[in-house]
PDB file of C-alpha atoms in Angstrom:
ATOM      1  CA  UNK Y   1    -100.648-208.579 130.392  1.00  0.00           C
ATOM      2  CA  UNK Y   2    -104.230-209.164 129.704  1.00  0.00           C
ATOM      3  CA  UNK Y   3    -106.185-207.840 126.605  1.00  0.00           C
ATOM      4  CA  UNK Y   4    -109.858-208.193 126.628  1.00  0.00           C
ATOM      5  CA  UNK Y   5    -112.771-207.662 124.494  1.00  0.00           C
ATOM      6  CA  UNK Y   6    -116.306-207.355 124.994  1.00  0.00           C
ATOM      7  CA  UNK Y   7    -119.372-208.508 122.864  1.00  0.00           C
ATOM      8  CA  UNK Y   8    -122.796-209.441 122.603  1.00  0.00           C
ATOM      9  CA  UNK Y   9    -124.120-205.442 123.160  1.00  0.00           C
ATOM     10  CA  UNK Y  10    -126.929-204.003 121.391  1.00  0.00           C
ATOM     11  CA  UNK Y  11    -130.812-202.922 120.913  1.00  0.00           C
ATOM     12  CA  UNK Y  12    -133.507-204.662 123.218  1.00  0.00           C
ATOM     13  CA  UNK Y  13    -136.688-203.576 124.856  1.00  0.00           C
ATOM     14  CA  UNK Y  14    -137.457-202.795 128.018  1.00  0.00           C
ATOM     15  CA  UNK Y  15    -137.463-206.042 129.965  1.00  0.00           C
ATOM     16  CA  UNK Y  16    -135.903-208.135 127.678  1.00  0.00           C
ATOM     17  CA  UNK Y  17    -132.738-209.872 128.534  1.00  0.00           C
ATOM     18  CA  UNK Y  18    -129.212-209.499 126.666  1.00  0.00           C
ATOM     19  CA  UNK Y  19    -125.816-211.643 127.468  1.00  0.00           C
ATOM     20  CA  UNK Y  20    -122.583-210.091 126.961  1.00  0.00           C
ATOM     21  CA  UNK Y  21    -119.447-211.886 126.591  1.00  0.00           C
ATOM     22  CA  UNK Y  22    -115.733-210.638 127.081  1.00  0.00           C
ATOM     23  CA  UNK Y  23    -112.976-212.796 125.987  1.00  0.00           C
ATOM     24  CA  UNK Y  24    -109.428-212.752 127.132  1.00  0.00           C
ATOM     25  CA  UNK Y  25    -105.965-213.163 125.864  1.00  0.00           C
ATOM     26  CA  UNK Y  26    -103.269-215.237 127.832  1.00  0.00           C
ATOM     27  CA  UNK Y  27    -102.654-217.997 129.392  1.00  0.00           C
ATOM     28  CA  UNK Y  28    -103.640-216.219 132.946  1.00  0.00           C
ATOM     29  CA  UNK Y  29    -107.136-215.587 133.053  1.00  0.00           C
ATOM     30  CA  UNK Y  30    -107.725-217.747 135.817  1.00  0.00           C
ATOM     31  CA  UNK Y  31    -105.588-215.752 138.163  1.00  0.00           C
ATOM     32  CA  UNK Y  32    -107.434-212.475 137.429  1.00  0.00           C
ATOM     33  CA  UNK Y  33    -111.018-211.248 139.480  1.00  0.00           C
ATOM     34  CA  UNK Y  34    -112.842-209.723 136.661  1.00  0.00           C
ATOM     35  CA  UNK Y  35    -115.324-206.644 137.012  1.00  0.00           C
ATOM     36  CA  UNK Y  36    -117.995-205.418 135.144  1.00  0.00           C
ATOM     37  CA  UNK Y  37    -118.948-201.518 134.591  1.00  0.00           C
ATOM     38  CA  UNK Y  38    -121.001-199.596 132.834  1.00  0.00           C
ATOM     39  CA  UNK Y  39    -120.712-195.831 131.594  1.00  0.00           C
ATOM     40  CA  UNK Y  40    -123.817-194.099 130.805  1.00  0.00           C
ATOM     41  CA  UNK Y  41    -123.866-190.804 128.537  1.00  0.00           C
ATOM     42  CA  UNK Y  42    -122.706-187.906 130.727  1.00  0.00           C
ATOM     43  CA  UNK Y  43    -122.229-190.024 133.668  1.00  0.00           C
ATOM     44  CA  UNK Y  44    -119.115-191.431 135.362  1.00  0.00           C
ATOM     45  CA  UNK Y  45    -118.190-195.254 134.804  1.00  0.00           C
ATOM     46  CA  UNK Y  46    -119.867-197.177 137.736  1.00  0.00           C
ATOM     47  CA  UNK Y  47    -119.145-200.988 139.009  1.00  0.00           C
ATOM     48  CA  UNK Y  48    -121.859-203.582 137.939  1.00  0.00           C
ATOM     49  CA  UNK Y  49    -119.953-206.386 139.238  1.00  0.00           C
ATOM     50  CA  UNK Y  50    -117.304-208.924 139.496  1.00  0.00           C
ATOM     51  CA  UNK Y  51    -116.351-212.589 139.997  1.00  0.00           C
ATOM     52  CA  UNK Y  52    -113.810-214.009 141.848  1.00  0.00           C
ATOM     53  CA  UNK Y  53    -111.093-215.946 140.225  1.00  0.00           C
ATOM     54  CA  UNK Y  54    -112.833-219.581 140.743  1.00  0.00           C
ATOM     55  CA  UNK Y  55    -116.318-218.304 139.714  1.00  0.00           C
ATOM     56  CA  UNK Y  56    -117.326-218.715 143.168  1.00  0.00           C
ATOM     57  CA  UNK Y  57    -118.341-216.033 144.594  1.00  0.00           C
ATOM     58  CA  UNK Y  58    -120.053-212.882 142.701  1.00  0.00           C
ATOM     59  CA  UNK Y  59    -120.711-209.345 143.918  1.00  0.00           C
ATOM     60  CA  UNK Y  60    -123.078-206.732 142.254  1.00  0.00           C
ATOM     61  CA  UNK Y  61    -123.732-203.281 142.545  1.00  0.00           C
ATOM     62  CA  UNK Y  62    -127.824-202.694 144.253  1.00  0.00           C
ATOM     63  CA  UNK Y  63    -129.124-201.413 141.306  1.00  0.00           C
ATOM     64  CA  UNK Y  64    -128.544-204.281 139.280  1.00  0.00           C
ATOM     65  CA  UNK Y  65    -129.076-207.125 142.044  1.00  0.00           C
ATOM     66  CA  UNK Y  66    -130.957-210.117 141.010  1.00  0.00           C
ATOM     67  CA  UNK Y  67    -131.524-209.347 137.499  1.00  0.00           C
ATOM     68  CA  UNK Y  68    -128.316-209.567 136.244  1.00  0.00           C
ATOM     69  CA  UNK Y  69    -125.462-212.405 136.965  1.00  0.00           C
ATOM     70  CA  UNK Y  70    -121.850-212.877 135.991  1.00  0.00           C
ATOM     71  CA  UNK Y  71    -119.941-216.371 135.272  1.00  0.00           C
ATOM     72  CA  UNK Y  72    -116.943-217.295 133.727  1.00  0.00           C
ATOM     73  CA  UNK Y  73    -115.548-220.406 132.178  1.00  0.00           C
ATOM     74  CA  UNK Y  74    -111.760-220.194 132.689  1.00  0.00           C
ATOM     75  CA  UNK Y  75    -111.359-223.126 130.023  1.00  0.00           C
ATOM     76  CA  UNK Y  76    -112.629-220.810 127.346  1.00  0.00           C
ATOM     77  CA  UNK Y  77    -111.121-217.520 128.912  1.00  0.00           C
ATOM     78  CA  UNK Y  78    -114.267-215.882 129.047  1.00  0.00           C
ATOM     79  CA  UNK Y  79    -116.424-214.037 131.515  1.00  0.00           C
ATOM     80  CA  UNK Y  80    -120.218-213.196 131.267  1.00  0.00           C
ATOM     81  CA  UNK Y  81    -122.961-210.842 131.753  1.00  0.00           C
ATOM     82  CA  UNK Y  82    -126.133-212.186 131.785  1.00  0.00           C
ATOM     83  CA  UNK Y  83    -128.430-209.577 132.198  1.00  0.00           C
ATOM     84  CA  UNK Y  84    -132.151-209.748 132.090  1.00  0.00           C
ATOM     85  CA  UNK Y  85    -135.477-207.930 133.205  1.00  0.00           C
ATOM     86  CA  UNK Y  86    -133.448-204.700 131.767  1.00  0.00           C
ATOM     87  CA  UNK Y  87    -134.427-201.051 132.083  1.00  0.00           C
ATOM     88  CA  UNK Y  88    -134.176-198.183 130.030  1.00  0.00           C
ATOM     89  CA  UNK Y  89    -131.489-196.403 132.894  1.00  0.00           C
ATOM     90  CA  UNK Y  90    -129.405-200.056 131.840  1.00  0.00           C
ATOM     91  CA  UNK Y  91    -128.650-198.259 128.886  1.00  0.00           C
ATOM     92  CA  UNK Y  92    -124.959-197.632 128.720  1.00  0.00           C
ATOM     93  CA  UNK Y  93    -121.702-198.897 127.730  1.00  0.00           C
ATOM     94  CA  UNK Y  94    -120.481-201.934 129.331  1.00  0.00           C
ATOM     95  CA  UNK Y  95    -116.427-202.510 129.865  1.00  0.00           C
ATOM     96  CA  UNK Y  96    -115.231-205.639 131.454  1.00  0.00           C
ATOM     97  CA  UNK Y  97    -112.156-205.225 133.322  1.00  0.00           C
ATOM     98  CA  UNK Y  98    -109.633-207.256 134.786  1.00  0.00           C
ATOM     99  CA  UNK Y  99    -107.388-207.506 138.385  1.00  0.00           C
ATOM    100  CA  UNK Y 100    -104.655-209.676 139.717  1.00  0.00           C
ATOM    101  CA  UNK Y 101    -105.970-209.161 143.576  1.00  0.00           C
ATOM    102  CA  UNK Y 102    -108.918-209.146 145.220  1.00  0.00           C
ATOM    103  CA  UNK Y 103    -112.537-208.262 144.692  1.00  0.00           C
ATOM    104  CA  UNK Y 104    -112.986-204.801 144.143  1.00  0.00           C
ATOM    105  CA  UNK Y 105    -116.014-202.515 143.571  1.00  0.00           C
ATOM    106  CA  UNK Y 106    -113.432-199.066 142.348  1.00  0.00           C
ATOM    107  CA  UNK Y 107    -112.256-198.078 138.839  1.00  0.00           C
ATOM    108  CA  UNK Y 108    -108.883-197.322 140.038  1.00  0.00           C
ATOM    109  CA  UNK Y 109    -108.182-201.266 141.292  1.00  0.00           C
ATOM    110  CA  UNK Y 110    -108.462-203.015 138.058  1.00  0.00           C
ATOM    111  CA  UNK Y 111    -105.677-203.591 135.707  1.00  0.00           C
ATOM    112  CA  UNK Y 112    -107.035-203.749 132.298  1.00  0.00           C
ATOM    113  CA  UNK Y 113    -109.931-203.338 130.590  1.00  0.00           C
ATOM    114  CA  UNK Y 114    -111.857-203.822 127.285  1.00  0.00           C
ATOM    115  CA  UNK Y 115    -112.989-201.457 124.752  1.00  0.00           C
ATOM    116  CA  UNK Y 116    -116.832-201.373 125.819  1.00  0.00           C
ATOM    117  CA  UNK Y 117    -119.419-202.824 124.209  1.00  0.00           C
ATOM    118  CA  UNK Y 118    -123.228-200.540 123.950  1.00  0.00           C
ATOM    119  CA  UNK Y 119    -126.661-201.377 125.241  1.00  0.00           C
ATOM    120  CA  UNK Y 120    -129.458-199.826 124.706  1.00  0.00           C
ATOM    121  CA  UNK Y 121    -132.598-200.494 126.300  1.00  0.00           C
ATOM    122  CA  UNK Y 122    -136.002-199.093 124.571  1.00  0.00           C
ATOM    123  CA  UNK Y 123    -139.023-198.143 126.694  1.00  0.00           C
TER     124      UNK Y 123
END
């Protein structure tokens, strides 16, 4: 069992940058490939990306390639979305979620997941 929460979500404009954080309980974090997603209003949840259970390898969804990254410290139990040069369609809320396996870009594979944390991006 992992429980997880997100923070670091809120207001910026257009372009600005924002970095959330999403801590995790237990003494397993390292063992776990964590994902990021997003949810905007009336719109299904949709990958971001994730990170391997090292740190060293990342993934991300096209829309969101080489403007945001993810990292994780496994000492501190915590993994990372850095996200800059953000758009007003980046508005959403953001989950981090949590696997025991592999990467993996679908809903449906991960484990666990946070409560969600909102961004909102201002034109």
């Amino acid at each position: 069992q992992v429980q997880l929460v997100e923070s670091g979500g809120g207001v910026v404009q257009a372009g600005g940058s924002l970095r959330l954080s999403c801590a995790a309980s237990g003494r397993t974090f390292s063992s776990y490939t964590m994902g990021w997603f997003r949810q905007a209003p009336g719109k299904e949840r949709e990958f971001v990306g994730c990170i391997t259970r090292s740190g060293g390898s990342t993934y991300y969804a096209d829309s969101v390639k080489g403007r945001f990254t993810i990292f994780r410290d496994n000492a501190k139990n915590t993994v990372y979305l850095q996200m800059n040069s953000l758009k007003p369609e980046d508005t959403a809320v953001y989950y981090c979620a949590a696997r025991s396996g592999l990467r993996a870009r679908n809903i449906n594979e991960y484990d666990y997941w946070g409560q969600g944390t909102q961004v909102t991006v201002s034109s």
